[in-house]
XYZ file of C-alpha atoms in Angstrom:
757
model
C 0.046 -0.163 -0.004
C 1.221 3.392 -0.924
C 0.246 5.524 1.969
C 0.872 2.841 4.999
C 3.968 1.875 5.867
C 6.383 1.353 8.472
C 8.531 4.372 9.862
C 11.892 5.110 10.375
C 11.215 2.840 13.748
C 12.833 -0.413 11.428
C 11.044 -3.206 9.918
C 7.672 -3.954 11.044
C 8.712 -7.374 12.534
C 12.045 -7.897 14.397
C 13.079 -10.089 16.951
C 14.684 -9.030 20.733
C 15.747 -10.996 23.107
C 13.918 -12.460 25.866
C 11.855 -9.802 27.746
C 9.611 -9.773 30.939
C 5.612 -9.513 30.297
C 5.578 -6.856 27.748
C 2.988 -4.202 27.571
C 2.481 -3.243 23.913
C 1.828 0.457 23.946
C 0.298 1.818 20.726
C 2.052 5.149 21.091
C 1.952 8.153 18.594
C 4.747 10.013 18.511
C 4.586 12.930 20.604
C 7.546 15.231 18.911
C 6.717 18.176 16.740
C 4.425 17.586 13.626
C 6.160 15.643 11.102
C 5.899 17.114 7.677
C 3.208 16.618 5.449
C 3.357 13.469 2.937
C 5.718 13.743 0.832
C 7.115 17.590 2.114
C 10.776 17.968 2.865
C 10.050 21.041 5.426
C 9.226 20.621 8.530
C 8.248 24.177 9.425
C 5.052 24.552 7.602
C 3.057 26.911 8.880
C -0.278 25.808 7.688
C -0.313 22.546 9.752
C -1.360 21.708 13.110
C -1.157 18.659 15.104
C -3.343 17.115 17.373
C -3.053 14.101 19.504
C -5.855 11.452 20.917
C -5.359 8.757 23.377
C -7.422 5.780 25.200
C -7.109 3.834 28.155
C -5.050 0.779 27.752
C -6.854 -2.528 27.510
C -5.258 -6.014 28.217
C -5.034 -8.495 25.502
C -5.815 -12.105 24.905
C -5.335 -14.611 22.482
C -8.170 -14.726 19.926
C -11.097 -17.207 20.296
C -14.065 -15.007 18.870
C -14.323 -11.740 18.137
C -14.873 -10.406 21.528
C -11.440 -11.452 22.335
C -10.167 -8.704 20.204
C -9.874 -5.053 21.679
C -11.049 -2.770 19.759
C -10.149 0.859 19.706
C -11.975 3.850 18.194
C -10.930 6.765 17.037
C -12.549 9.884 15.001
C -10.039 11.511 12.534
C -10.986 15.249 11.935
C -11.480 16.721 8.529
C -8.628 18.239 6.429
C -5.879 16.059 7.891
C -2.922 15.064 5.736
C -0.927 12.728 7.853
C -2.132 10.230 10.364
C 0.517 8.313 12.769
C 0.789 5.625 14.614
C 3.688 4.692 16.419
C 4.019 0.714 17.817
C 6.041 0.548 20.633
C 6.417 -2.886 23.229
C 7.407 -1.643 26.479
C 8.696 -4.460 29.205
C 7.164 -5.407 32.809
C 7.533 -6.970 35.575
C 6.723 -10.843 35.494
C 7.763 -14.116 33.992
C 10.201 -14.040 30.807
C 8.262 -14.547 27.384
C 9.932 -14.710 23.945
C 8.682 -14.273 20.519
C 5.152 -13.236 21.693
C 3.164 -12.357 18.198
C 1.051 -9.472 18.302
C -1.553 -8.632 15.775
C -2.854 -5.163 15.032
C -5.456 -4.405 12.498
C -6.750 -1.194 11.173
C -9.874 0.070 9.249
C -11.858 2.863 8.146
C -15.553 2.967 8.817
C -16.054 -0.100 10.885
C -14.415 -2.470 12.716
C -12.065 -4.727 11.029
C -13.518 -7.850 9.844
C -10.897 -10.581 10.693
C -10.219 -13.951 11.091
C -7.059 -15.332 12.088
C -8.298 -19.141 12.767
C -9.191 -19.444 9.637
C -12.636 -20.087 9.597
C -15.313 -20.418 7.082
C -17.995 -17.616 6.781
C -21.628 -17.823 5.976
C -22.340 -18.251 2.376
C -22.738 -15.360 0.077
C -20.606 -13.068 2.462
C -18.672 -10.376 0.739
C -15.145 -9.853 3.009
C -12.737 -7.263 2.172
C -9.310 -8.271 3.512
C -7.941 -6.534 6.486
C -4.806 -4.602 6.687
C -2.914 -5.924 9.490
C 0.563 -5.558 11.089
C 2.408 -8.288 13.165
C 5.238 -7.624 15.594
C 7.259 -9.579 18.176
C 9.233 -7.242 20.436
C 9.991 -3.993 18.235
C 8.979 -0.795 17.290
C 6.967 0.219 14.032
C 5.408 3.456 12.595
C 2.416 3.407 10.534
C 1.699 6.343 8.495
C -1.131 6.994 6.352
C -1.129 10.365 4.134
C -4.514 12.211 3.468
C -6.354 9.857 5.558
C -10.201 9.929 5.362
C -12.338 11.946 7.892
C -14.372 10.144 10.387
C -14.377 6.856 12.530
C -11.209 4.764 12.498
C -10.948 1.435 14.533
C -7.768 -0.634 15.579
C -8.086 -4.130 16.798
C -5.509 -5.930 18.269
C -5.072 -9.681 19.917
C -2.445 -12.331 20.763
C -2.087 -15.836 19.766
C -2.681 -18.629 22.199
C -0.990 -17.697 24.910
C -1.188 -16.919 28.337
C 1.081 -13.652 28.875
C -0.629 -10.651 30.022
C -0.057 -8.029 27.601
C -1.808 -4.381 27.483
C -2.252 -2.132 24.309
C -3.206 1.663 24.615
C -3.562 3.216 21.602
C -2.310 6.951 20.791
C -3.455 8.768 17.850
C -1.281 11.745 16.261
C -2.662 13.596 13.865
C -1.583 16.428 11.253
C -3.997 18.899 9.603
C -4.262 21.748 7.534
C -5.891 24.851 8.164
C -5.180 26.652 4.980
C -7.156 24.776 2.281
C -7.877 26.447 -0.873
C -11.476 25.828 -2.309
C -12.391 24.580 -5.662
C -15.720 26.251 -6.934
C -17.152 24.571 -10.216
C -15.635 25.698 -13.346
C -13.683 28.664 -11.553
C -9.816 28.319 -12.425
C -8.167 28.535 -9.174
C -4.593 29.588 -9.956
C -1.618 27.955 -7.749
C 2.387 28.278 -7.466
C 4.084 25.408 -6.198
C 7.667 25.739 -4.619
C 8.687 23.737 -1.874
C 5.021 23.090 -0.276
C 2.759 21.242 -1.353
C -0.769 22.883 -2.483
C -4.360 21.677 -0.398
C -7.614 22.112 -2.345
C -10.838 20.616 -1.698
C -14.000 20.634 -3.900
C -17.661 20.027 -2.764
C -19.396 17.067 -4.439
C -22.964 17.926 -4.180
C -25.852 15.565 -4.248
C -26.479 13.577 -7.910
C -23.168 14.398 -9.395
C -22.638 12.338 -12.017
C -19.185 12.863 -13.048
C -16.028 15.313 -11.549
C -13.518 16.257 -14.003
C -10.462 17.745 -12.454
C -7.982 19.587 -15.021
C -4.697 21.471 -14.693
C -4.485 24.385 -17.415
C -1.984 26.919 -18.310
C 0.885 24.677 -16.867
C 4.532 26.612 -16.983
C 7.298 25.854 -14.753
C 10.610 28.023 -14.583
C 13.606 25.790 -14.544
C 12.238 22.083 -16.083
C 10.436 21.191 -19.086
C 6.896 20.281 -19.150
C 4.535 20.337 -16.258
C 6.029 18.409 -13.230
C 2.905 18.234 -10.862
C 1.432 15.412 -9.242
C -2.535 15.423 -8.023
C -3.206 13.311 -5.489
C -7.220 13.044 -5.493
C -9.267 11.319 -2.468
C -8.486 10.078 0.956
C -7.111 6.844 1.980
C -8.864 4.354 3.818
C -7.676 0.820 5.039
C -7.844 -1.912 4.034
C -8.600 -0.641 0.702
C -6.916 2.239 -1.164
C -8.812 4.009 -4.325
C -6.942 7.301 -4.307
C -6.468 8.578 -7.947
C -3.108 9.813 -8.808
C -2.337 11.990 -11.941
C 0.892 12.887 -12.869
C 1.427 15.717 -15.547
C 4.201 15.928 -17.884
C 3.717 17.449 -21.090
C 2.613 20.894 -21.181
C 1.206 20.986 -24.599
C -1.302 18.057 -23.774
C -4.202 18.484 -21.676
C -3.893 17.292 -18.125
C -7.005 15.995 -16.472
C -8.628 13.244 -14.450
C -12.477 12.272 -14.916
C -14.190 10.828 -11.786
C -17.378 8.684 -12.505
C -19.621 8.670 -9.467
C -17.673 10.614 -6.942
C -18.740 10.229 -2.940
C -21.866 12.466 -2.790
C -22.731 15.089 -0.203
C -18.783 15.426 0.767
C -15.416 17.429 0.437
C -12.824 15.821 -2.268
C -9.414 16.340 -0.802
C -7.005 17.231 -3.691
C -2.985 17.614 -3.000
C -1.069 19.051 -5.574
C 2.856 18.457 -5.621
C 5.831 19.722 -7.714
C 8.046 17.189 -8.929
C 10.658 19.484 -10.171
C 13.424 20.574 -7.561
C 13.421 22.575 -4.227
C 13.784 25.666 -5.862
C 11.743 25.507 -9.089
C 8.442 27.236 -9.431
C 5.336 25.958 -11.084
C 2.288 27.571 -11.729
C -0.975 26.288 -13.176
C -4.755 26.601 -13.069
C -6.695 24.085 -11.211
C -10.448 23.911 -12.696
C -13.455 21.638 -11.438
C -16.207 20.656 -13.474
C -19.097 18.780 -12.100
C -21.787 17.170 -14.438
C -25.120 16.622 -12.330
C -28.329 15.003 -13.196
C -31.779 14.579 -12.175
C -33.103 11.759 -10.509
C -36.641 10.617 -11.821
C -38.777 10.168 -8.266
C -41.547 7.506 -8.205
C -44.624 8.905 -6.900
C -45.547 10.080 -3.453
C -49.265 8.401 -3.315
C -48.256 6.779 -0.215
C -47.051 10.078 1.658
C -50.207 11.769 0.614
C -52.570 9.585 1.929
C -50.770 9.512 5.047
C -51.005 13.170 5.548
C -53.719 13.580 8.490
C -55.092 17.144 7.095
C -55.432 16.554 3.581
C -58.726 16.262 1.600
C -60.236 13.259 0.514
C -60.022 14.649 -2.885
C -56.331 15.251 -2.639
C -55.524 11.826 -1.374
C -57.162 10.094 -4.787
C -54.408 12.242 -6.510
C -52.203 10.059 -8.341
C -48.636 12.003 -9.029
C -47.063 11.307 -12.389
C -43.054 10.271 -12.302
C -41.468 13.705 -11.708
C -38.267 14.846 -10.721
C -37.967 15.748 -7.021
C -34.355 16.832 -7.086
C -32.864 19.860 -9.033
C -29.500 19.547 -8.886
C -26.114 22.071 -10.132
C -25.087 21.688 -13.752
C -21.659 22.349 -15.146
C -22.506 25.892 -14.807
C -23.623 25.823 -11.537
C -27.042 26.789 -12.805
C -30.190 25.334 -11.133
C -32.246 23.007 -13.590
C -29.768 21.633 -15.968
C -28.878 18.297 -16.557
C -30.578 14.907 -17.388
C -32.304 11.996 -15.939
C -29.832 9.629 -14.480
C -31.203 7.534 -12.348
C -34.710 6.239 -11.114
C -35.006 7.130 -6.866
C -37.320 4.904 -4.626
C -37.597 6.682 -1.275
C -36.478 4.143 1.611
C -38.437 4.158 5.046
C -35.388 3.485 7.640
C -37.259 1.477 10.856
C -35.078 1.331 13.831
C -35.817 -2.027 15.613
C -33.029 -2.382 18.055
C -29.654 -1.824 18.708
C -27.819 -2.208 16.043
C -30.761 -3.443 14.416
C -32.453 -1.678 11.109
C -35.000 -2.599 8.452
C -35.164 -0.711 5.300
C -37.889 -0.986 2.878
C -39.406 0.855 0.060
C -41.889 3.771 0.989
C -44.782 3.331 -1.199
C -44.505 -0.263 -2.390
C -42.743 -3.619 -1.785
C -41.153 -4.128 -4.881
C -38.717 -2.093 -7.132
C -39.308 -1.391 -10.818
C -36.214 -1.945 -12.525
C -35.929 -0.988 -16.652
C -33.207 -0.779 -19.277
C -32.529 3.139 -19.405
C -31.498 4.112 -16.332
C -30.731 1.857 -12.942
C -33.214 2.082 -9.866
C -31.569 3.220 -6.885
C -32.051 3.058 -3.144
C -30.401 4.572 -0.370
C -29.791 3.046 3.180
C -28.599 5.661 5.641
C -26.074 3.624 7.378
C -24.565 7.090 8.875
C -25.512 6.999 11.978
C -22.455 6.212 13.774
C -23.546 2.982 15.504
C -24.456 1.144 12.447
C -21.327 -0.240 11.641
C -21.323 -2.705 14.202
C -23.892 -5.511 12.734
C -24.192 -7.041 9.436
C -26.036 -5.318 6.521
C -28.012 -8.274 4.708
C -29.417 -7.483 1.018
C -31.703 -10.221 -0.576
C -32.873 -9.741 -3.888
C -35.898 -12.161 -5.627
C -37.698 -11.981 -9.119
C -40.361 -13.819 -10.649
C -38.645 -16.369 -13.101
C -41.110 -15.827 -15.851
C -40.460 -11.780 -15.965
C -36.968 -12.406 -16.777
C -36.960 -15.224 -19.294
C -34.436 -13.401 -21.914
C -33.276 -10.543 -19.611
C -31.180 -10.338 -16.332
C -31.266 -7.726 -13.732
C -27.547 -6.750 -12.337
C -27.274 -4.994 -9.386
C -24.468 -3.369 -7.380
C -24.039 -2.514 -3.854
C -21.725 0.972 -3.231
C -21.122 3.192 -0.498
C -21.063 7.080 -0.722
C -22.284 7.086 -4.178
C -24.502 4.654 -6.523
C -23.071 3.249 -9.615
C -24.994 5.187 -12.701
C -23.251 3.632 -15.505
C -23.767 -0.260 -16.092
C -21.823 -2.025 -18.643
C -20.934 -5.444 -19.894
C -18.255 -5.872 -17.770
C -20.101 -5.077 -14.444
C -17.180 -3.742 -12.679
C -19.342 -2.531 -9.931
C -16.775 0.393 -9.179
C -17.393 3.950 -8.613
C -14.734 6.835 -8.024
C -13.228 5.378 -4.870
C -15.048 2.176 -3.763
C -15.316 -1.205 -5.021
C -18.513 -2.470 -4.702
C -20.495 -5.777 -4.589
C -22.201 -7.187 -7.439
C -25.052 -8.978 -7.770
C -27.384 -10.380 -10.662
C -30.759 -12.323 -10.957
C -31.525 -14.195 -13.799
C -33.883 -17.026 -14.943
C -31.374 -19.560 -13.465
C -30.765 -17.735 -10.558
C -33.768 -15.795 -9.836
C -32.902 -15.050 -5.756
C -29.620 -12.916 -4.719
C -28.137 -12.587 -1.353
C -25.473 -10.365 0.218
C -23.810 -10.050 3.405
C -21.786 -7.178 4.435
C -20.346 -7.643 7.966
C -19.513 -4.248 9.855
C -20.402 -2.446 6.751
C -18.484 1.052 6.803
C -20.384 4.570 8.110
C -21.976 6.125 5.292
C -24.703 6.172 2.657
C -24.930 2.858 1.124
C -26.607 2.809 -2.508
C -28.468 -0.583 -4.085
C -28.337 0.328 -7.782
C -30.492 -2.430 -10.071
C -30.727 -2.031 -13.855
C -32.130 -4.941 -16.538
C -29.735 -5.767 -18.944
C -30.131 -7.661 -21.899
C -26.709 -8.918 -23.570
C -28.055 -10.813 -26.554
C -31.272 -8.743 -27.934
C -30.905 -5.075 -26.281
C -34.039 -3.779 -28.131
C -36.227 -6.626 -26.122
C -35.180 -4.238 -22.994
C -36.295 -0.693 -24.019
C -39.818 -1.357 -23.303
C -39.521 -4.352 -20.667
C -39.446 -3.619 -17.259
C -39.239 -6.275 -14.011
C -40.579 -6.209 -10.536
C -38.025 -6.931 -7.779
C -38.586 -7.883 -4.324
C -35.734 -6.644 -1.546
C -35.680 -7.577 1.699
C -32.920 -5.187 3.383
C -31.829 -5.199 6.961
C -29.278 -4.559 9.363
C -29.241 -7.250 11.902
C -26.546 -7.925 14.753
C -25.924 -11.090 14.355
C -26.416 -13.278 10.988
C -29.412 -15.566 11.933
C -28.639 -14.957 15.643
C -25.474 -17.066 15.317
C -27.378 -20.306 14.624
C -28.421 -23.007 17.110
C -24.427 -23.445 18.068
C -23.751 -19.779 18.879
C -25.074 -16.731 21.252
C -25.075 -13.174 19.886
C -23.251 -11.086 22.008
C -23.679 -7.311 22.152
C -19.823 -5.543 22.952
C -19.558 -2.135 24.122
C -16.084 0.140 23.881
C -16.148 3.608 25.307
C -19.822 4.056 23.797
C -19.534 2.448 21.063
C -21.725 -0.566 20.367
C -21.015 -3.782 18.098
C -22.010 -7.152 18.042
C -20.289 -10.791 17.897
C -21.066 -14.593 17.624
C -19.893 -16.418 20.805
C -19.316 -20.151 19.395
C -20.229 -23.382 21.407
C -19.496 -27.023 20.955
C -16.861 -26.772 18.866
C -18.276 -24.598 16.143
C -16.702 -21.732 14.761
C -16.593 -19.222 12.440
C -18.387 -15.264 12.168
C -21.817 -16.668 12.545
C -21.117 -20.177 14.270
C -21.478 -22.080 10.424
C -17.700 -23.493 10.607
C -18.600 -27.423 11.769
C -14.788 -28.581 10.711
C -14.319 -29.066 14.553
C -18.064 -29.440 15.501
C -18.970 -31.799 18.141
C -21.686 -34.598 17.446
C -25.144 -34.876 19.362
C -23.627 -37.646 21.422
C -20.544 -35.737 22.592
C -22.898 -32.706 23.257
C -25.419 -34.697 25.542
C -22.223 -36.339 27.108
C -20.830 -32.934 28.220
C -24.347 -31.612 29.216
C -24.156 -34.903 31.738
C -20.698 -34.174 32.842
C -21.156 -30.607 33.508
C -24.593 -30.931 35.676
C -23.907 -34.409 37.305
C -21.025 -33.399 38.611
C -22.785 -30.890 40.921
C -24.455 -34.267 42.403
C -21.200 -34.179 44.556
C -22.736 -31.329 46.784
C -24.759 -33.832 48.149
C -21.789 -34.462 50.436
C -21.403 -31.416 52.225
C -25.373 -30.613 52.613
C -25.465 -34.227 54.306
C -22.571 -33.167 56.547
C -23.713 -29.867 57.435
C -27.640 -31.251 57.993
C -25.708 -33.643 60.447
C -23.852 -31.128 62.165
C -26.638 -28.820 62.861
C -25.303 -26.143 60.014
C -28.513 -25.879 58.712
C -27.349 -22.587 56.791
C -24.481 -23.783 55.056
C -26.513 -26.694 53.917
C -29.073 -24.420 52.125
C -26.129 -22.375 50.833
C -25.152 -25.652 49.077
C -28.502 -26.712 48.216
C -29.021 -23.595 46.417
C -25.529 -23.795 44.480
C -26.244 -27.212 43.684
C -29.230 -26.671 42.060
C -28.875 -23.523 40.047
C -25.176 -24.704 38.651
C -26.789 -27.713 37.461
C -29.617 -25.960 35.466
C -27.517 -23.194 34.481
C -25.583 -25.555 32.806
C -27.954 -27.369 31.376
C -29.047 -24.132 29.971
C -25.689 -23.414 28.867
C -25.417 -26.276 26.208
C -25.826 -25.384 22.265
C -27.895 -27.570 20.389
C -29.589 -30.381 21.320
C -28.474 -30.725 24.778
C -30.021 -27.719 26.083
C -32.727 -27.205 29.079
C -33.724 -23.823 30.560
C -36.250 -23.514 33.256
C -35.320 -19.758 33.740
C -34.085 -17.071 31.496
C -30.102 -17.772 31.159
C -29.068 -14.253 32.321
C -30.992 -15.377 35.506
C -29.418 -18.983 35.671
C -25.645 -17.506 35.250
C -26.219 -15.002 38.072
C -27.561 -17.364 40.658
C -24.774 -20.140 39.712
C -21.888 -17.297 40.015
C -23.748 -15.860 43.164
C -23.952 -19.168 44.720
C -20.581 -20.396 44.239
C -18.783 -17.202 45.743
C -21.379 -17.545 48.911
C -20.417 -20.966 49.198
C -16.653 -20.447 49.683
C -17.416 -17.293 51.750
C -19.802 -19.419 54.376
C -17.612 -22.520 54.317
C -14.322 -20.200 55.269
C -16.554 -18.361 58.107
C -18.090 -21.683 59.535
C -14.099 -22.700 59.910
C -13.717 -19.485 61.696
C -15.877 -20.378 64.646
C -17.492 -17.139 65.423
C -20.388 -16.590 67.687
C -23.462 -17.312 66.516
C -24.498 -13.827 65.990
C -21.633 -12.414 64.223
C -21.350 -15.355 62.057
C -24.825 -14.744 60.688
C -24.024 -11.367 60.349
C -21.022 -11.801 58.285
C -23.396 -14.341 56.040
C -25.569 -11.821 55.365
C -23.470 -8.815 54.665
C -21.072 -11.295 52.522
C -24.089 -12.198 50.447
C -24.985 -8.617 49.791
C -21.485 -7.702 48.490
C -21.560 -10.779 46.565
C -24.864 -9.691 44.832
C -23.457 -6.133 44.209
C -19.952 -6.665 42.882
C -21.417 -9.535 40.408
C -24.041 -7.105 39.145
C -21.029 -4.589 38.285
C -18.696 -7.262 36.271
C -19.995 -10.789 36.683
C -16.590 -12.402 35.372
C -14.080 -10.388 37.060
C -12.122 -12.543 39.536
C -11.814 -9.883 42.226
C -15.344 -10.170 42.850
C -15.012 -13.859 44.305
C -11.180 -13.524 45.473
C -11.478 -10.655 47.548
C -14.484 -11.321 49.651
C -12.857 -14.903 50.254
C -9.433 -13.221 51.002
C -10.966 -11.423 53.710
C -12.876 -14.230 55.230
C -9.584 -16.369 55.047
C -8.177 -13.263 56.971
C -10.886 -13.193 59.898
C -10.133 -17.487 60.093
C -6.627 -17.104 60.403
C -6.863 -14.325 62.846
C -9.325 -16.273 65.078
C -7.147 -19.533 64.737
C -3.938 -17.437 65.836
C -6.102 -15.744 68.701
C -6.827 -19.338 70.016
C -3.287 -20.649 69.516
C -2.318 -17.807 71.672
C -4.887 -17.973 74.772
C -4.750 -21.862 74.591
C -0.890 -21.738 74.030
C -1.220 -24.824 71.470
C -2.213 -25.215 67.939
C -5.468 -24.994 66.795
C -7.131 -27.122 65.878
C -5.352 -29.077 68.722
C -5.929 -32.903 66.888
C -3.275 -34.262 64.496
C -6.070 -36.172 63.109
C -8.304 -33.272 62.164
C -5.075 -31.751 60.118
C -4.176 -35.350 58.497
C -7.403 -36.478 57.654
C -9.425 -33.415 57.221
C -7.842 -30.134 56.828
C -4.894 -30.951 54.803
C -7.065 -32.646 52.183
C -9.677 -29.954 52.169
C -7.106 -27.487 51.643
C -5.432 -29.397 48.825
C -8.463 -29.900 46.776
C -9.100 -26.370 47.216
C -5.963 -24.813 45.772
C -6.135 -27.962 42.839
C -9.769 -26.269 42.081
C -8.125 -22.577 42.216
C -5.816 -23.830 39.899
C -7.744 -25.463 37.332
C -10.036 -22.442 37.090
C -7.650 -19.675 37.205
C -5.105 -20.821 34.674
C -6.091 -24.452 33.455
C -9.629 -24.029 32.062
C -10.066 -23.251 28.250
C -12.597 -23.373 25.616
C -11.490 -27.035 24.613
C -11.304 -28.617 28.040
C -14.005 -26.708 29.842
C -16.431 -29.462 29.805
C -13.817 -31.504 32.025
C -11.806 -29.083 33.939
C -14.906 -27.383 35.233
C -16.643 -30.299 36.065
C -13.611 -31.383 37.811
C -14.111 -27.571 39.702
C -17.271 -28.434 40.590
C -16.209 -32.048 42.282
C -13.486 -30.443 43.663
C -15.149 -27.562 45.286
C -17.847 -29.580 46.959
C -15.134 -32.324 48.241
C -13.203 -29.480 49.564
C -16.169 -27.876 51.529
C -17.243 -31.661 52.711
C -13.574 -31.758 54.747
C -13.617 -28.460 55.519
C -16.549 -28.128 57.611
C -15.708 -27.883 61.395
C -17.021 -31.056 63.512
C -19.848 -30.634 65.512
C -19.214 -29.545 69.315
C -19.132 -32.057 71.895
C -21.975 -31.010 73.870
C -24.458 -31.172 70.931
C -26.024 -34.146 69.616
C -27.626 -34.283 66.277
C -30.896 -32.938 66.079
C -30.947 -32.349 69.878
C -32.809 -29.652 71.511
C -32.009 -28.166 74.891
C -35.545 -27.913 76.184
C -39.102 -29.685 75.286
C -42.395 -28.391 76.365
C -45.609 -30.207 77.081
C -47.244 -29.266 74.682
C -44.586 -30.994 72.037
C -43.288 -28.042 70.904
C -39.462 -27.873 70.836
C -36.890 -24.652 71.233
C -33.626 -25.448 69.394
C -31.100 -23.179 70.692
C -27.561 -23.552 71.891
C -25.581 -20.436 73.590
C -22.403 -22.011 74.255
C -19.946 -20.719 71.551
C -17.432 -19.618 74.117
C -13.689 -20.042 72.559
C -12.840 -22.672 75.128
C -15.300 -25.245 74.327
C -14.424 -25.301 70.405
C -12.412 -28.548 69.538
């Protein structure tokens, strides 16, 4: 790519010796603003620099799109240079070598990445992403004349346990003195050492833009040594137009069909002569505009509440709804170039939009001009889903003809030809076709760029063009923006992700299914494997029957209730968490997950506090307070490690404090019995340590069914071993007083420290 490459920091990939756990910093150079693109001077007074930054994020190895860390930036207008510096710094921790970090860049929408090489759904159009792989080196990325608007940076690790953070800063250099090209008005320019920055506004319904250099003269060299760079650079694609003028006698011009509508177009003129040679010329921009042939608005008139009954029955003939500027800038000129169909945008939900023609179901397609539908995807929140386009036509209606279509951004395709290139001035579109042999066509565009998208359709008769002159075809269209295609199918879950207010969706696959929409079954589990995994995860919770029975036997009824709660919700949560056939949900999935996480944390909490042997009132107060803290922390972040570790460490501190206090008071070790240590405490502590190790460092998506089942059994087994014994003066189910009316009062006030064994 011409405008994107490595800077002075060396190659993009370089090997450095072993280092500690690195911190990846996507830092932009904070030094003085660099020269503009191709400019050797660094003191251009027309340039100003701005810097933007976001908080760092910890990288993770890629398993689905939610594993990648996404950063969202907004590049201001008139930016001539965008620079990223990728720098790896080292922190404390274990030594890691050759940790490969992959960074992706894209304009307009999050990058569509596929590092695992999985398959996409059928009819999905995916553009390759611009990415950079680096080990432990510094590299810089320069993008000359970047497109203004949303830019996205995504980064991830390969399968690795190393903990790396990423922090992006962005430095932009923009020009504050820009010359404006008015249509058909020559603009004199003189080039010496600095380039000239120009821009021309392209109004809506512009069919063609012509840029021309007139009267070019140089005082020190032959010819016209000028290079024009038109348009803005985007990633991964780059459709900038470069015009190099060399001959002073021949006309130097650039013709751009279907330029981007309703926006400023950047033009940079640079001298190719020596540093002290001046070049003079006049730049001229000519616009060729057309008028849209609009459908009737009968539906709109009928929907007006204050209109009369007579007006509602009037049929408006097809008339031009807009009049645009022609080449001279006057109102009214220009020929019809498209048939415009107004489209209703209906916002259904977050990243979910439905588009439909305003006054009809089908779109009329003819051969004289394209039929165009505009899809507004420019809210800034529409690039986080998938644009789905489905078209259908009657077979008999196109027996000897065909319908060609092109989906483009920024401007529609207005001139269909036999090659069907589907390319506008700066955008490579997505071609589609309908014929008698294939009467349906589908297209899926994941993460479409933030812009106005256009669907252009036209009737073609390659063999007999005269048959198309009076023919017309009705094409049914279904246009939607969805978070996930088919809701990720039966083996996936559509999750809504958020980064600094930006929302985007991704599919989290299960049961070995992979891919963008969980359609890749290359590593999928069979139905028998799914059922076995479901039984393993659910039946492993039956081990909690052991601590429940022991708690009831030792009159620890609160603890027994907590264990029963954990066993119940863990069983049915994992029954609901399974994909495909082996699934059973008795409640909402989110509710079951919350209750499972809450029960696991509270089980550890009550077990440790029960081992501390506190007085009854204090123990139950801590039981309740701990449960409330767990409920609050899980609401804040359900999967944060400290939500469970924090309260549990506090409970361990309380237990150790009480044990040390008893050791000091009794002047011997507590618990005093060596049998208690050998046969109960040490096995229970060992099981708890193994469970924590498996949960924190050994559990992956591939071995989840086995490791998590082992976690269930170790957690329940350690609770059964660690529960304290029954006090010597209390018998099972004993009651201190029996009344004559056969009611029983069960109480025990002998919680003094010296009675504990």
